[in-house]
Tab-separated table of C-alpha atoms in Angstrom:
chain	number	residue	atom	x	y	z
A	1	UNK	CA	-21.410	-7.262	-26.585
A	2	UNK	CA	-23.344	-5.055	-23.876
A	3	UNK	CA	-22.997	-5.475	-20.132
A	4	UNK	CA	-27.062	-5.033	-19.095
A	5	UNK	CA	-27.470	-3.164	-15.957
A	6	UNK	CA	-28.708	-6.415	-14.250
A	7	UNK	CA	-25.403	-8.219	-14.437
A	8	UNK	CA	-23.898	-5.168	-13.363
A	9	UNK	CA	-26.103	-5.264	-10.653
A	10	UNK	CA	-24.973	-8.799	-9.934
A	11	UNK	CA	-21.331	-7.650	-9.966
A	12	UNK	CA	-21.806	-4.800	-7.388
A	13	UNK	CA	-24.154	-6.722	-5.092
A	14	UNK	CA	-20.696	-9.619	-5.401
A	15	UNK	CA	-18.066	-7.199	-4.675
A	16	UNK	CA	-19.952	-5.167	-2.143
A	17	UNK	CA	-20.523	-8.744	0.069
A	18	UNK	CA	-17.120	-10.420	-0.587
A	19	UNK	CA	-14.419	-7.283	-1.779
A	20	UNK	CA	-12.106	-5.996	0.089
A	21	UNK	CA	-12.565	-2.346	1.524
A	22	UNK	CA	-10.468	-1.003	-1.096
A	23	UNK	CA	-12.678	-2.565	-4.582
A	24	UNK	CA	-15.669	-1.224	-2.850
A	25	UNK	CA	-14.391	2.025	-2.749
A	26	UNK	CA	-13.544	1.908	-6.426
A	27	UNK	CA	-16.696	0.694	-7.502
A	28	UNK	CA	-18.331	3.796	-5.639
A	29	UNK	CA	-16.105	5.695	-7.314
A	30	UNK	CA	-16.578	4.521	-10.727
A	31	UNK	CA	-19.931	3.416	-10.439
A	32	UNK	CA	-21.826	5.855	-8.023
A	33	UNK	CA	-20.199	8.953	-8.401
A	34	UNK	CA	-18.492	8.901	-4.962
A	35	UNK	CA	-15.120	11.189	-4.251
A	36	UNK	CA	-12.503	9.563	-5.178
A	37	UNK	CA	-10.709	10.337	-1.784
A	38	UNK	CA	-13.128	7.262	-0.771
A	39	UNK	CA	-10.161	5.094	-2.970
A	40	UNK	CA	-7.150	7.231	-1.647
A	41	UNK	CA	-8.308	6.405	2.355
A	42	UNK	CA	-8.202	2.961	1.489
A	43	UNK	CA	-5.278	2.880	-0.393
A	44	UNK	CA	-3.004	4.419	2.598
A	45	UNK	CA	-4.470	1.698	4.895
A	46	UNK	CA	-1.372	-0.391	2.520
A	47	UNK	CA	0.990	2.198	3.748
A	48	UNK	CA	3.718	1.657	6.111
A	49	UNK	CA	6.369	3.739	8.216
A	50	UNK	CA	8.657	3.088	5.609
A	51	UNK	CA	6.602	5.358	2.630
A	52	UNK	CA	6.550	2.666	0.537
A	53	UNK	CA	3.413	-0.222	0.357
A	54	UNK	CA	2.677	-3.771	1.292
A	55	UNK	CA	0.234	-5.511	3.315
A	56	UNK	CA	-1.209	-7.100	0.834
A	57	UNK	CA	-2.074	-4.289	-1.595
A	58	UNK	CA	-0.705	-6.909	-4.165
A	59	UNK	CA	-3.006	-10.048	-3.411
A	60	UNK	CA	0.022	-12.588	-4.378
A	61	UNK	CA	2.545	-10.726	-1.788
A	62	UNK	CA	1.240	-10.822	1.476
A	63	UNK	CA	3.775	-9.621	3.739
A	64	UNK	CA	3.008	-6.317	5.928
A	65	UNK	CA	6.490	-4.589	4.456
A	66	UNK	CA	6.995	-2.938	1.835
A	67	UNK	CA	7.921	-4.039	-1.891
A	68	UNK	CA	8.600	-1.977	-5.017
A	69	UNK	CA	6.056	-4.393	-6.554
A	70	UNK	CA	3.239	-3.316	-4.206
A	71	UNK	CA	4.302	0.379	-4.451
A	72	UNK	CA	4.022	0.616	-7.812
A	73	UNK	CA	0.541	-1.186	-7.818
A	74	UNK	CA	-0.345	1.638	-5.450
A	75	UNK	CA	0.744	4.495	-8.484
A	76	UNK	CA	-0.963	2.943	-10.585
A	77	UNK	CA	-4.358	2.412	-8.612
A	78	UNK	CA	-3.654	6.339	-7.533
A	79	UNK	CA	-3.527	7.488	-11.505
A	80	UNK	CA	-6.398	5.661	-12.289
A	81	UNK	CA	-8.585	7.561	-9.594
A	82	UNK	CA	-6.911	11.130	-10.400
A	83	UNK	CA	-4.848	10.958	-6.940
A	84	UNK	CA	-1.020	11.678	-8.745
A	85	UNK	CA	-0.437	14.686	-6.969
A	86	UNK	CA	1.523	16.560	-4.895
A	87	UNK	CA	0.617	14.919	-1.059
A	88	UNK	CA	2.848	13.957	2.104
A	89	UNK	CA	1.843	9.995	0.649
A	90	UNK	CA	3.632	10.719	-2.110
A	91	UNK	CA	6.302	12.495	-0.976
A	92	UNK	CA	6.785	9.710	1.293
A	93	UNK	CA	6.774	7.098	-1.239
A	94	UNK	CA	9.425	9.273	-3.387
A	95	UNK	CA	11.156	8.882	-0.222
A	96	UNK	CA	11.135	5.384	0.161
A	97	UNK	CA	11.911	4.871	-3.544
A	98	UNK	CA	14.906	7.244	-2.864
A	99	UNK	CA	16.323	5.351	-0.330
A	100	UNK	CA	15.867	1.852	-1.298
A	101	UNK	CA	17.559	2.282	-4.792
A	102	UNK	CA	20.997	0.421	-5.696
A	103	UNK	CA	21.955	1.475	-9.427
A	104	UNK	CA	24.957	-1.380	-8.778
A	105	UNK	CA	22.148	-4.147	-9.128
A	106	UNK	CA	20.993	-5.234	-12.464
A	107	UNK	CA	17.426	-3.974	-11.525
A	108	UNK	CA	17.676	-0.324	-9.566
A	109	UNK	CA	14.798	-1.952	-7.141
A	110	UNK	CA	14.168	-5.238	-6.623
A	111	UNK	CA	10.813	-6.271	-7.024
A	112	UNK	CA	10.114	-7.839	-4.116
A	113	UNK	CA	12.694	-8.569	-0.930
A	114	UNK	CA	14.260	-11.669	0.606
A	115	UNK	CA	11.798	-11.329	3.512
A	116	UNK	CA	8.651	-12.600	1.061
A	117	UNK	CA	10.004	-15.984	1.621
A	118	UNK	CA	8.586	-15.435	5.166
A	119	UNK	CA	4.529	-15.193	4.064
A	120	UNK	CA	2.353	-16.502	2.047
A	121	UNK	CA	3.297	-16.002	-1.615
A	122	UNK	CA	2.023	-16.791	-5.218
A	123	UNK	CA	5.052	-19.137	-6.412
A	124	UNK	CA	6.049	-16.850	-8.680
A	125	UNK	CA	6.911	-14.263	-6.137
A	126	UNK	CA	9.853	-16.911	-4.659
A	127	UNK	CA	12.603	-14.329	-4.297
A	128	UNK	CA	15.608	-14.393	-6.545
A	129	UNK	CA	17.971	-11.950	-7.399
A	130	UNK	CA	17.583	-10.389	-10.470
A	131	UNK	CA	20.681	-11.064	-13.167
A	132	UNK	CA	19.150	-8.685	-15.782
A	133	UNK	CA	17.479	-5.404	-15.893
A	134	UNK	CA	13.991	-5.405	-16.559
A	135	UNK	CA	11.397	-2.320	-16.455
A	136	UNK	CA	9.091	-3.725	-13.484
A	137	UNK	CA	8.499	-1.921	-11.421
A	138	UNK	CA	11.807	0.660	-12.013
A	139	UNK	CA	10.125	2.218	-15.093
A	140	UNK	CA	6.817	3.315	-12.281
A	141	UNK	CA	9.292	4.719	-10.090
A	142	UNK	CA	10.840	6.646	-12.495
A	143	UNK	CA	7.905	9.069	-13.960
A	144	UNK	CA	6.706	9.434	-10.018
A	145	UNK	CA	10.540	10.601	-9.243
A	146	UNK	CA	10.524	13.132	-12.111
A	147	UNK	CA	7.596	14.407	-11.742
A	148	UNK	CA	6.841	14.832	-8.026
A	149	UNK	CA	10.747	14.523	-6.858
A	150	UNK	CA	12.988	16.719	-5.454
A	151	UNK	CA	16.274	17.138	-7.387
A	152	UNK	CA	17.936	14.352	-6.413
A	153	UNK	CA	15.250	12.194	-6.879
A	154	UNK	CA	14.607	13.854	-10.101
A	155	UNK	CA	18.108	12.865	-11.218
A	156	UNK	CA	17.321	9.378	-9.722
A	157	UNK	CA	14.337	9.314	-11.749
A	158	UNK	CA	15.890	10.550	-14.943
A	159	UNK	CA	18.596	7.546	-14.775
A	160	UNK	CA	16.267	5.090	-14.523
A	161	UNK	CA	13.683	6.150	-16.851
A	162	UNK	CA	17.097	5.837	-19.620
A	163	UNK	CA	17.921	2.541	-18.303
A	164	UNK	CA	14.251	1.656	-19.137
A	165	UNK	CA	14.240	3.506	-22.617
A	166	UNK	CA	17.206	1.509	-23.121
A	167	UNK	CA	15.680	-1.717	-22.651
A	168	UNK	CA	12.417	-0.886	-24.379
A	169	UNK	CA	14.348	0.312	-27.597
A	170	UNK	CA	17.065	-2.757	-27.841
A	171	UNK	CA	13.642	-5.520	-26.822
A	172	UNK	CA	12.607	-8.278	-29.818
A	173	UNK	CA	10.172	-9.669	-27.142
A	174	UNK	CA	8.861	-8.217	-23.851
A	175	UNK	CA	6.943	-9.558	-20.779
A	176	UNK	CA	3.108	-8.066	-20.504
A	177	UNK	CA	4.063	-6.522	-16.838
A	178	UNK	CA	7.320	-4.675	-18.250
A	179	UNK	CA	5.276	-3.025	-20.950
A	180	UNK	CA	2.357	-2.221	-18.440
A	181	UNK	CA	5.042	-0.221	-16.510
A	182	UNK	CA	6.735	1.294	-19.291
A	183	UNK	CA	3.167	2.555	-20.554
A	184	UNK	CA	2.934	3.985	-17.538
A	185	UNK	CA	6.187	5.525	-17.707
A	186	UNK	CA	5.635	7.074	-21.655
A	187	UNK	CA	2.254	8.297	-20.996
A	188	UNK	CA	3.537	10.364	-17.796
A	189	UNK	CA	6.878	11.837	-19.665
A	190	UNK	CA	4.519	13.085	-22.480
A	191	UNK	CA	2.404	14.674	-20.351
A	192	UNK	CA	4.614	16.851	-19.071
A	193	UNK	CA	6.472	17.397	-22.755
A	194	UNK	CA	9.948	15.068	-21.680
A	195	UNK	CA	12.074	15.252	-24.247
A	196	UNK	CA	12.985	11.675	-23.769
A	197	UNK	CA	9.762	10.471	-25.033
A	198	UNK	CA	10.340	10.214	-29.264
A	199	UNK	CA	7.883	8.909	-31.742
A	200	UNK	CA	10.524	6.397	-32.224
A	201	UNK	CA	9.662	5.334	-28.572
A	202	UNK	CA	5.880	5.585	-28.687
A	203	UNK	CA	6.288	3.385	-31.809
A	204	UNK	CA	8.431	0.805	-30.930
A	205	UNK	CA	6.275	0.557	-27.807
A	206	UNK	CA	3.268	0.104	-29.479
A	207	UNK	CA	5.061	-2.822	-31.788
A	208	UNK	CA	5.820	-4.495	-28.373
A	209	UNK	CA	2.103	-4.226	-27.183
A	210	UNK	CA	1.096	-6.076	-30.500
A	211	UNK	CA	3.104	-8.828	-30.584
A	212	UNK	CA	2.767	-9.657	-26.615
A	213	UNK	CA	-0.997	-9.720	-26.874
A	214	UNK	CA	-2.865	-12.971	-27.829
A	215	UNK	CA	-5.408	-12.505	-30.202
A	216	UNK	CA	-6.833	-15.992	-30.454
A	217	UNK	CA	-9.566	-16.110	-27.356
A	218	UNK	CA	-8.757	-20.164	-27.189
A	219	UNK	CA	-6.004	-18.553	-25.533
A	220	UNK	CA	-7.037	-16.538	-23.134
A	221	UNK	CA	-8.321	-19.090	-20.161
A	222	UNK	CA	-4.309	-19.011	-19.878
A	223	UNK	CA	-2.108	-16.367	-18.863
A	224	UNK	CA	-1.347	-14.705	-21.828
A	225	UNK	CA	-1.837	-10.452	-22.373
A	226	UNK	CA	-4.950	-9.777	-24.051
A	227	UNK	CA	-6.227	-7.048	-25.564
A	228	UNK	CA	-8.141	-5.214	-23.083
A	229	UNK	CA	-5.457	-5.726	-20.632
A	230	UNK	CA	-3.178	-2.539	-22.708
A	231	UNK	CA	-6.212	-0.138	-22.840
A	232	UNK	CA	-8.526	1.243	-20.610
A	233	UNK	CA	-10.640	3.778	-23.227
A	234	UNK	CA	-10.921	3.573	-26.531
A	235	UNK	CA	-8.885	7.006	-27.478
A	236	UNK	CA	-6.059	5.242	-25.311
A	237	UNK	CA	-2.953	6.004	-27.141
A	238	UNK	CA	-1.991	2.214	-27.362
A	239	UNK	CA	-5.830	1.099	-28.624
A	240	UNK	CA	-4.455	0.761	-32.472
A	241	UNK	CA	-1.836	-2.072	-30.824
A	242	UNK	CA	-4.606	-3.921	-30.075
A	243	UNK	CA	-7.796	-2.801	-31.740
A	244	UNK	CA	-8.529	-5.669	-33.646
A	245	UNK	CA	-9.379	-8.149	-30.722
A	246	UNK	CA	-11.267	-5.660	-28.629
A	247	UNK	CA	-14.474	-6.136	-29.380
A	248	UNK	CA	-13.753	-10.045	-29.377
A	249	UNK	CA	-12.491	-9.425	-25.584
A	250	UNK	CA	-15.471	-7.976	-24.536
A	251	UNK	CA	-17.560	-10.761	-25.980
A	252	UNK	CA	-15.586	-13.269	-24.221
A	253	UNK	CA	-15.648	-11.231	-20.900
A	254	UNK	CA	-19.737	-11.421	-20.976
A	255	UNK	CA	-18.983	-15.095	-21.786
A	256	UNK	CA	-17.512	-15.570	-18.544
A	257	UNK	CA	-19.159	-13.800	-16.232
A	258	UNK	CA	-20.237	-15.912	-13.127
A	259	UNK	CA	-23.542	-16.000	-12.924
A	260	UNK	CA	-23.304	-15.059	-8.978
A	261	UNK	CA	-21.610	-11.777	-10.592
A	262	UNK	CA	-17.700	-11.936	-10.585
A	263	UNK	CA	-14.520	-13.258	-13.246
A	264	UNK	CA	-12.536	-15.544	-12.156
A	265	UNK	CA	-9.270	-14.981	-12.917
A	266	UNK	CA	-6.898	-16.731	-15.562
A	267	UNK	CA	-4.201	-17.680	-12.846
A	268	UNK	CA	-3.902	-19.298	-8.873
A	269	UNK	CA	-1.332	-20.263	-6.881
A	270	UNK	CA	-2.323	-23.647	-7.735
A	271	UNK	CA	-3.060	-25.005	-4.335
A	272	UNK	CA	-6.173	-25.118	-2.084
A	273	UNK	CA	-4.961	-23.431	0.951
A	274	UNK	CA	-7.273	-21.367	3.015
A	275	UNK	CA	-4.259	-18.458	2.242
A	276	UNK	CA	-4.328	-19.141	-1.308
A	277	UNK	CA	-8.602	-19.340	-1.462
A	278	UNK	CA	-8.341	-15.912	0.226
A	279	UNK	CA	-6.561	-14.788	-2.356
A	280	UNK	CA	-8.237	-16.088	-5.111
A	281	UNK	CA	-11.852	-14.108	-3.686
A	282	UNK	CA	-9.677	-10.901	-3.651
A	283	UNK	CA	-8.477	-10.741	-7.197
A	284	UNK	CA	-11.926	-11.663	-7.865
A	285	UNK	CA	-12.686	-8.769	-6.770
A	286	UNK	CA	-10.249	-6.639	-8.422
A	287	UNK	CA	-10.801	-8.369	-11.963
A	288	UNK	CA	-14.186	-7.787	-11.552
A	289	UNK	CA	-13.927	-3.450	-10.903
A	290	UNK	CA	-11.240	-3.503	-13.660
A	291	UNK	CA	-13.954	-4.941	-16.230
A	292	UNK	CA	-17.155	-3.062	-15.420
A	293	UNK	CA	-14.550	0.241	-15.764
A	294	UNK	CA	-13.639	-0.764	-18.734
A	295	UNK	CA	-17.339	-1.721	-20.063
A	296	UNK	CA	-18.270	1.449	-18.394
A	297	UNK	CA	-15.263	3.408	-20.803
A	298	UNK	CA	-16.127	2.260	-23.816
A	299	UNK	CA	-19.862	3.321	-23.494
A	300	UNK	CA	-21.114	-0.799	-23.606
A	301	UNK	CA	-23.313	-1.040	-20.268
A	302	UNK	CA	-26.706	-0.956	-21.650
């Protein structure tokens, strides 16, 4: 279940033709040994006045202002490449955060605002207001805040990351994108010791993980969480969730590689408008860099 160096090849010739600026940089990164400041000057091109990030940083929102969505794409692209540190970006994002939270709203951020009905969206980015509290993208927000915040944003921080415990403790079933962010969330608060993080928690979030992923690959041409999509190394703290369909998600990954060296993904926006094509090529793109990474992790690109 090997990835031989001349698909890879394939995949970097693909994404260095057709990727956006920002998926070449991370394959230079990743692949070439580049600085990862190479990622971090591309990432701040998604950057507005505001602090927080839009402009398409998250393919399926397109408009130039900001989202919570889109900013917390942009934490977690920054963790992955080692830039979570202290930086006027990030104190400007804290910022933005900071003033665009209501904790009178069932969700502390909405995900996306009103204004996305204005662009070019995936359909499920219509814009509704939320009736429940879920952990995407508030959970992101929340180690970021505590971390890197001031005191007041700390505090901020601190009440959300509770509101998100909360959910994640009282949940039978739980959406793949809500437990993305609340990994996120538990993997920052133990770094830094937070009492808030239990074994109870790390538990009951690992229980989550196992029953939201599919483990039956007929599956997976659908868009259902799979295995690979909770770990990104194998000494990941979530791999035992998901460890028996690992190996069968690599399989299936060299399975359906495109011969002309990219994945398509497992979701469109179901139309065949030039906007939604566009798209398409980009998360290409993405999907792609997150695979090889992962192939690259686990020590299987012979």
């Amino acid at each position: 279940m090997k990835l031989y160096q001349e698909q890879v090849d394939a995949i970097e010739m693909w994404i260095m033709e057709y990727g956006r600026p920002l998926e070449k940089a991370k394959w230079q990164v990743m692949m070439r040994n580049a600085e990862a400041n190479l990622v971090l000057a591309e990432l701040l091109k998604y950057q507005n006045a505001d602090g927080g990030f839009g402009n398409g940083l998250e393919p399926d929102i397109t408009m130039p202002e900001s989202s919570a969505t889109a900013s917390a794409e942009a934490l977690f692209i920054a963790d992955e490449y080692g830039l979570l540190q202290d930086a006027p970006w990030l104190a400007q994002l804290l910022a933005y955060f900071e003033n665009t939270a209501d904790e009178q709203r069932p969700m502390t951020w909405e995900q996306v605002p009103n204004i996305v009905e204005t662009y070019p969206h995936a359909p499920w980015w219509q814009y509704q207001s939320a009736t429940e509290y879920r952990p995407n993208p508030g959970a992101v927000a929340a180690a970021v805040l505590i971390i890197y915040g001031n005191a007041t944003q700390q505090d901020l921080g601190l009440r959300e990351a509770e509101r998100a415990l909360a959910f994640l403790m009282q949940a039978e079933v739980a959406f793949e994108h809500d437990l993305f962010c609340l990994q996120f969330m538990v993997e920052h608060l133990l770094a830094i010791n937070s009492p808030m993080i239990t074994d109870a928690v790390v538990v009951k979030l690992q229980t989550l993980i196992h029953q939201t992923t599919s483990f039956d690959s007929a599956t997976w041409e659908g868009y259902v969480a799979k295995p690979l999509d909770f770990v990104d190394k194998p000494n990941s703290l979530w791999y035992s969730a998901v460890e028996a369909g690992v190996e069968k998600n690599f399989t299936n990954w060299i399975e359906t590689l495109h011969p002309e060296g990219y994945w398509q993904p497992n979701f469109s926006w179901g139309e065949e408008s030039n906007e939604a094509q566009y798209v398409t090529q980009i998360w290409r793109g993405v999907v792609s860099v997150q695979r090889v990474t992962k192939f690259k992790h686990f020590g299987l690109i012979e």
